Amino acid sequence: MRKKVLLLLGILTISAVSYSAEKASLEASLNSIENKFNDLLEKEAQKKREFEAQKAQLETEVADLKAKEEGKEKVFEKLKKDSEVRWHRDKYKQILKNYDAYYKNIARLIREKEQKIAELEQILAIMGN
């Protein structure tokens, strides 16, 4: 009978030690998972801040480009008129051509930046702005 009790106590001790080791392993695993999750949340928040900063920068660039584009019609009409009546018509025509190309590039840049802003707004909306 004594051997059975000792055997039973031995089994009980081994199972208790095994259980506590398993529990500690599970807690360590859970902590590891929580740490990885928190790291991912921090990286996502950082990426969101980067997108917001990029969006703000693009918006200021678009505002600057639109400000440059504001007075173009008056100058364009004057150059067009001067290219017809002035002595150096060819030079005025060249300036008019350069002027037109410059503002076409500004318009293209505005479209591209506005499209990028729209994409960033969609990304931020998905991220839970």
PDB file of C-alpha atoms in Angstrom:
ATOM      1  CA  MET A   1       0.000   0.000   0.000  1.00  0.00           C
ATOM      2  CA  ARG A   2       2.850   2.321   0.816  1.00  0.00           C
ATOM      3  CA  LYS A   3       4.329   1.901  -2.656  1.00  0.00           C
ATOM      4  CA  LYS A   4       1.019   2.796  -4.208  1.00  0.00           C
ATOM      5  CA  VAL A   5       0.753   5.977  -2.140  1.00  0.00           C
ATOM      6  CA  LEU A   6       4.328   6.961  -3.016  1.00  0.00           C
ATOM      7  CA  LEU A   7       3.664   6.232  -6.655  1.00  0.00           C
ATOM      8  CA  LEU A   8       0.446   8.231  -6.502  1.00  0.00           C
ATOM      9  CA  LEU A   9       2.243  11.179  -4.813  1.00  0.00           C
ATOM     10  CA  GLY A  10       5.012  10.997  -7.409  1.00  0.00           C
ATOM     11  CA  ILE A  11       2.513  11.095 -10.257  1.00  0.00           C
ATOM     12  CA  LEU A  12       0.636  13.934  -8.609  1.00  0.00           C
ATOM     13  CA  THR A  13       3.865  15.931  -8.117  1.00  0.00           C
ATOM     14  CA  ILE A  14       4.952  15.371 -11.702  1.00  0.00           C
ATOM     15  CA  SER A  15       1.559  16.426 -13.056  1.00  0.00           C
ATOM     16  CA  ALA A  16       1.531  19.569 -10.836  1.00  0.00           C
ATOM     17  CA  VAL A  17       5.015  20.567 -12.022  1.00  0.00           C
ATOM     18  CA  SER A  18       4.057  19.798 -15.604  1.00  0.00           C
ATOM     19  CA  TYR A  19       0.868  21.849 -15.310  1.00  0.00           C
ATOM     20  CA  SER A  20       2.673  24.884 -13.860  1.00  0.00           C
ATOM     21  CA  ALA A  21       5.340  24.702 -16.568  1.00  0.00           C
ATOM     22  CA  GLU A  22       2.649  24.450 -19.249  1.00  0.00           C
ATOM     23  CA  LYS A  23       0.767  27.387 -17.734  1.00  0.00           C
ATOM     24  CA  ALA A  24       3.951  29.507 -17.649  1.00  0.00           C
ATOM     25  CA  SER A  25       4.643  28.577 -21.268  1.00  0.00           C
ATOM     26  CA  LEU A  26       1.120  29.605 -22.284  1.00  0.00           C
ATOM     27  CA  GLU A  27       1.443  32.929 -20.451  1.00  0.00           C
ATOM     28  CA  ALA A  28       4.781  33.613 -22.138  1.00  0.00           C
ATOM     29  CA  SER A  29       3.239  32.760 -25.491  1.00  0.00           C
ATOM     30  CA  LEU A  30       0.273  35.036 -24.802  1.00  0.00           C
ATOM     31  CA  ASN A  31       2.605  37.896 -23.806  1.00  0.00           C
ATOM     32  CA  SER A  32       4.602  37.370 -26.976  1.00  0.00           C
ATOM     33  CA  ILE A  33       1.445  37.529 -29.096  1.00  0.00           C
ATOM     34  CA  GLU A  34       0.265  40.669 -27.296  1.00  0.00           C
ATOM     35  CA  ASN A  35       3.655  42.339 -27.819  1.00  0.00           C
ATOM     36  CA  LYS A  36       3.583  41.536 -31.542  1.00  0.00           C
ATOM     37  CA  PHE A  37       0.030  42.869 -31.774  1.00  0.00           C
ATOM     38  CA  ASN A  38       0.985  46.111 -30.001  1.00  0.00           C
ATOM     39  CA  ASP A  39       3.992  46.508 -32.293  1.00  0.00           C
ATOM     40  CA  LEU A  40       1.757  46.146 -35.337  1.00  0.00           C
ATOM     41  CA  LEU A  41      -0.688  48.710 -33.952  1.00  0.00           C
ATOM     42  CA  GLU A  42       2.167  51.161 -33.407  1.00  0.00           C
ATOM     43  CA  LYS A  43       3.526  50.615 -36.931  1.00  0.00           C
ATOM     44  CA  GLU A  44       0.046  51.147 -38.369  1.00  0.00           C
ATOM     45  CA  ALA A  45      -0.398  54.367 -36.372  1.00  0.00           C
ATOM     46  CA  GLN A  46       2.999  55.579 -37.592  1.00  0.00           C
ATOM     47  CA  LYS A  47       2.079  54.814 -41.209  1.00  0.00           C
ATOM     48  CA  LYS A  48      -1.204  56.656 -40.728  1.00  0.00           C
ATOM     49  CA  ARG A  49       0.665  59.725 -39.426  1.00  0.00           C
ATOM     50  CA  GLU A  50       2.973  59.554 -42.461  1.00  0.00           C
ATOM     51  CA  PHE A  51      -0.026  59.422 -44.821  1.00  0.00           C
ATOM     52  CA  GLU A  52      -1.643  62.389 -43.058  1.00  0.00           C
ATOM     53  CA  ALA A  53       1.572  64.411 -43.303  1.00  0.00           C
ATOM     54  CA  GLN A  54       1.949  63.525 -46.985  1.00  0.00           C
ATOM     55  CA  LYS A  55      -1.676  64.523 -47.625  1.00  0.00           C
ATOM     56  CA  ALA A  56      -1.173  67.882 -45.895  1.00  0.00           C
ATOM     57  CA  GLN A  57       1.987  68.544 -47.912  1.00  0.00           C
ATOM     58  CA  LEU A  58       0.220  67.698 -51.183  1.00  0.00           C
ATOM     59  CA  GLU A  59      -2.683  69.978 -50.284  1.00  0.00           C
ATOM     60  CA  THR A  60      -0.333  72.928 -49.703  1.00  0.00           C
ATOM     61  CA  GLU A  61       1.471  72.197 -52.982  1.00  0.00           C
ATOM     62  CA  VAL A  62      -1.853  72.116 -54.849  1.00  0.00           C
ATOM     63  CA  ALA A  63      -2.870  75.424 -53.249  1.00  0.00           C
ATOM     64  CA  ASP A  64       0.448  76.983 -54.342  1.00  0.00           C
ATOM     65  CA  LEU A  65       0.050  75.688 -57.891  1.00  0.00           C
ATOM     66  CA  LYS A  66      -3.511  76.986 -58.096  1.00  0.00           C
ATOM     67  CA  ALA A  67      -2.307  80.378 -56.873  1.00  0.00           C
ATOM     68  CA  LYS A  68       0.274  80.428 -59.672  1.00  0.00           C
ATOM     69  CA  GLU A  69      -2.433  79.503 -62.153  1.00  0.00           C
ATOM     70  CA  GLU A  70      -4.791  82.312 -61.097  1.00  0.00           C
ATOM     71  CA  GLY A  71      -3.543  85.239 -63.174  1.00  0.00           C
ATOM     72  CA  LYS A  72      -2.595  83.309 -66.258  1.00  0.00           C
ATOM     73  CA  GLU A  73      -5.522  84.407 -68.455  1.00  0.00           C
ATOM     74  CA  LYS A  74      -4.629  88.115 -68.446  1.00  0.00           C
ATOM     75  CA  VAL A  75      -0.979  87.471 -69.254  1.00  0.00           C
ATOM     76  CA  PHE A  76      -1.914  84.862 -71.853  1.00  0.00           C
ATOM     77  CA  GLU A  77      -4.232  87.297 -73.670  1.00  0.00           C
ATOM     78  CA  LYS A  78      -1.590  90.059 -73.581  1.00  0.00           C
ATOM     79  CA  LEU A  79       1.083  87.744 -74.975  1.00  0.00           C
ATOM     80  CA  LYS A  80      -1.294  86.556 -77.680  1.00  0.00           C
ATOM     81  CA  LYS A  81      -2.068  90.124 -78.689  1.00  0.00           C
ATOM     82  CA  ASP A  82       1.599  91.165 -78.553  1.00  0.00           C
ATOM     83  CA  SER A  83       2.642  88.213 -80.703  1.00  0.00           C
ATOM     84  CA  GLU A  84       0.411  89.576 -83.453  1.00  0.00           C
ATOM     85  CA  VAL A  85       1.307  93.286 -83.412  1.00  0.00           C
ATOM     86  CA  ARG A  86       4.785  93.780 -81.937  1.00  0.00           C
ATOM     87  CA  TRP A  87       8.034  94.033 -83.837  1.00  0.00           C
ATOM     88  CA  HIS A  88       9.510  90.849 -82.434  1.00  0.00           C
ATOM     89  CA  ARG A  89       6.545  88.605 -83.159  1.00  0.00           C
ATOM     90  CA  ASP A  90       8.586  85.433 -83.333  1.00  0.00           C
ATOM     91  CA  LYS A  91      10.014  85.990 -79.879  1.00  0.00           C
ATOM     92  CA  TYR A  92       6.576  86.735 -78.483  1.00  0.00           C
ATOM     93  CA  LYS A  93       5.223  83.595 -80.115  1.00  0.00           C
ATOM     94  CA  GLN A  94       8.041  81.571 -78.546  1.00  0.00           C
ATOM     95  CA  ILE A  95       7.308  83.102 -75.135  1.00  0.00           C
ATOM     96  CA  LEU A  96       3.610  82.369 -75.648  1.00  0.00           C
ATOM     97  CA  LYS A  97       4.422  78.752 -76.501  1.00  0.00           C
ATOM     98  CA  ASN A  98       6.626  78.394 -73.403  1.00  0.00           C
ATOM     99  CA  TYR A  99       3.980  80.086 -71.290  1.00  0.00           C
ATOM    100  CA  ASP A 100       1.327  77.673 -72.547  1.00  0.00           C
ATOM    101  CA  ALA A 101       3.548  74.646 -71.928  1.00  0.00           C
ATOM    102  CA  TYR A 102       4.345  75.905 -68.415  1.00  0.00           C
ATOM    103  CA  TYR A 103       0.681  76.197 -67.448  1.00  0.00           C
ATOM    104  CA  LYS A 104      -0.185  72.866 -69.043  1.00  0.00           C
ATOM    105  CA  ASN A 105       2.467  71.313 -66.790  1.00  0.00           C
ATOM    106  CA  ILE A 106       1.002  73.112 -63.776  1.00  0.00           C
ATOM    107  CA  ALA A 107      -2.461  71.797 -64.649  1.00  0.00           C
ATOM    108  CA  ARG A 108      -1.062  68.282 -65.014  1.00  0.00           C
ATOM    109  CA  LEU A 109       0.732  68.528 -61.678  1.00  0.00           C
ATOM    110  CA  ILE A 110      -2.467  69.733 -60.003  1.00  0.00           C
ATOM    111  CA  ARG A 111      -4.420  66.777 -61.412  1.00  0.00           C
ATOM    112  CA  GLU A 112      -1.749  64.284 -60.313  1.00  0.00           C
ATOM    113  CA  LYS A 113      -1.501  65.717 -56.814  1.00  0.00           C
ATOM    114  CA  GLU A 114      -5.279  65.859 -56.406  1.00  0.00           C
ATOM    115  CA  GLN A 115      -5.486  62.218 -57.494  1.00  0.00           C
ATOM    116  CA  LYS A 116      -2.811  61.296 -54.946  1.00  0.00           C
ATOM    117  CA  ILE A 117      -4.734  63.219 -52.262  1.00  0.00           C
ATOM    118  CA  ALA A 118      -7.881  61.267 -53.135  1.00  0.00           C
ATOM    119  CA  GLU A 119      -5.968  57.990 -52.867  1.00  0.00           C
ATOM    120  CA  LEU A 120      -4.555  58.998 -49.477  1.00  0.00           C
ATOM    121  CA  GLU A 121      -8.039  59.973 -48.278  1.00  0.00           C
ATOM    122  CA  GLN A 122      -9.317  56.528 -49.257  1.00  0.00           C
ATOM    123  CA  ILE A 123      -6.427  54.817 -47.458  1.00  0.00           C
ATOM    124  CA  LEU A 124      -7.000  56.920 -44.350  1.00  0.00           C
ATOM    125  CA  ALA A 125     -10.734  56.157 -44.457  1.00  0.00           C
ATOM    126  CA  ILE A 126      -9.964  52.444 -44.628  1.00  0.00           C
ATOM    127  CA  MET A 127      -7.495  52.757 -41.747  1.00  0.00           C
ATOM    128  CA  GLY A 128     -10.229  54.329 -39.637  1.00  0.00           C
ATOM    129  CA  ASN A 129      -9.487  58.016 -39.790  1.00  0.00           C
TER     130      ASN A 129
END
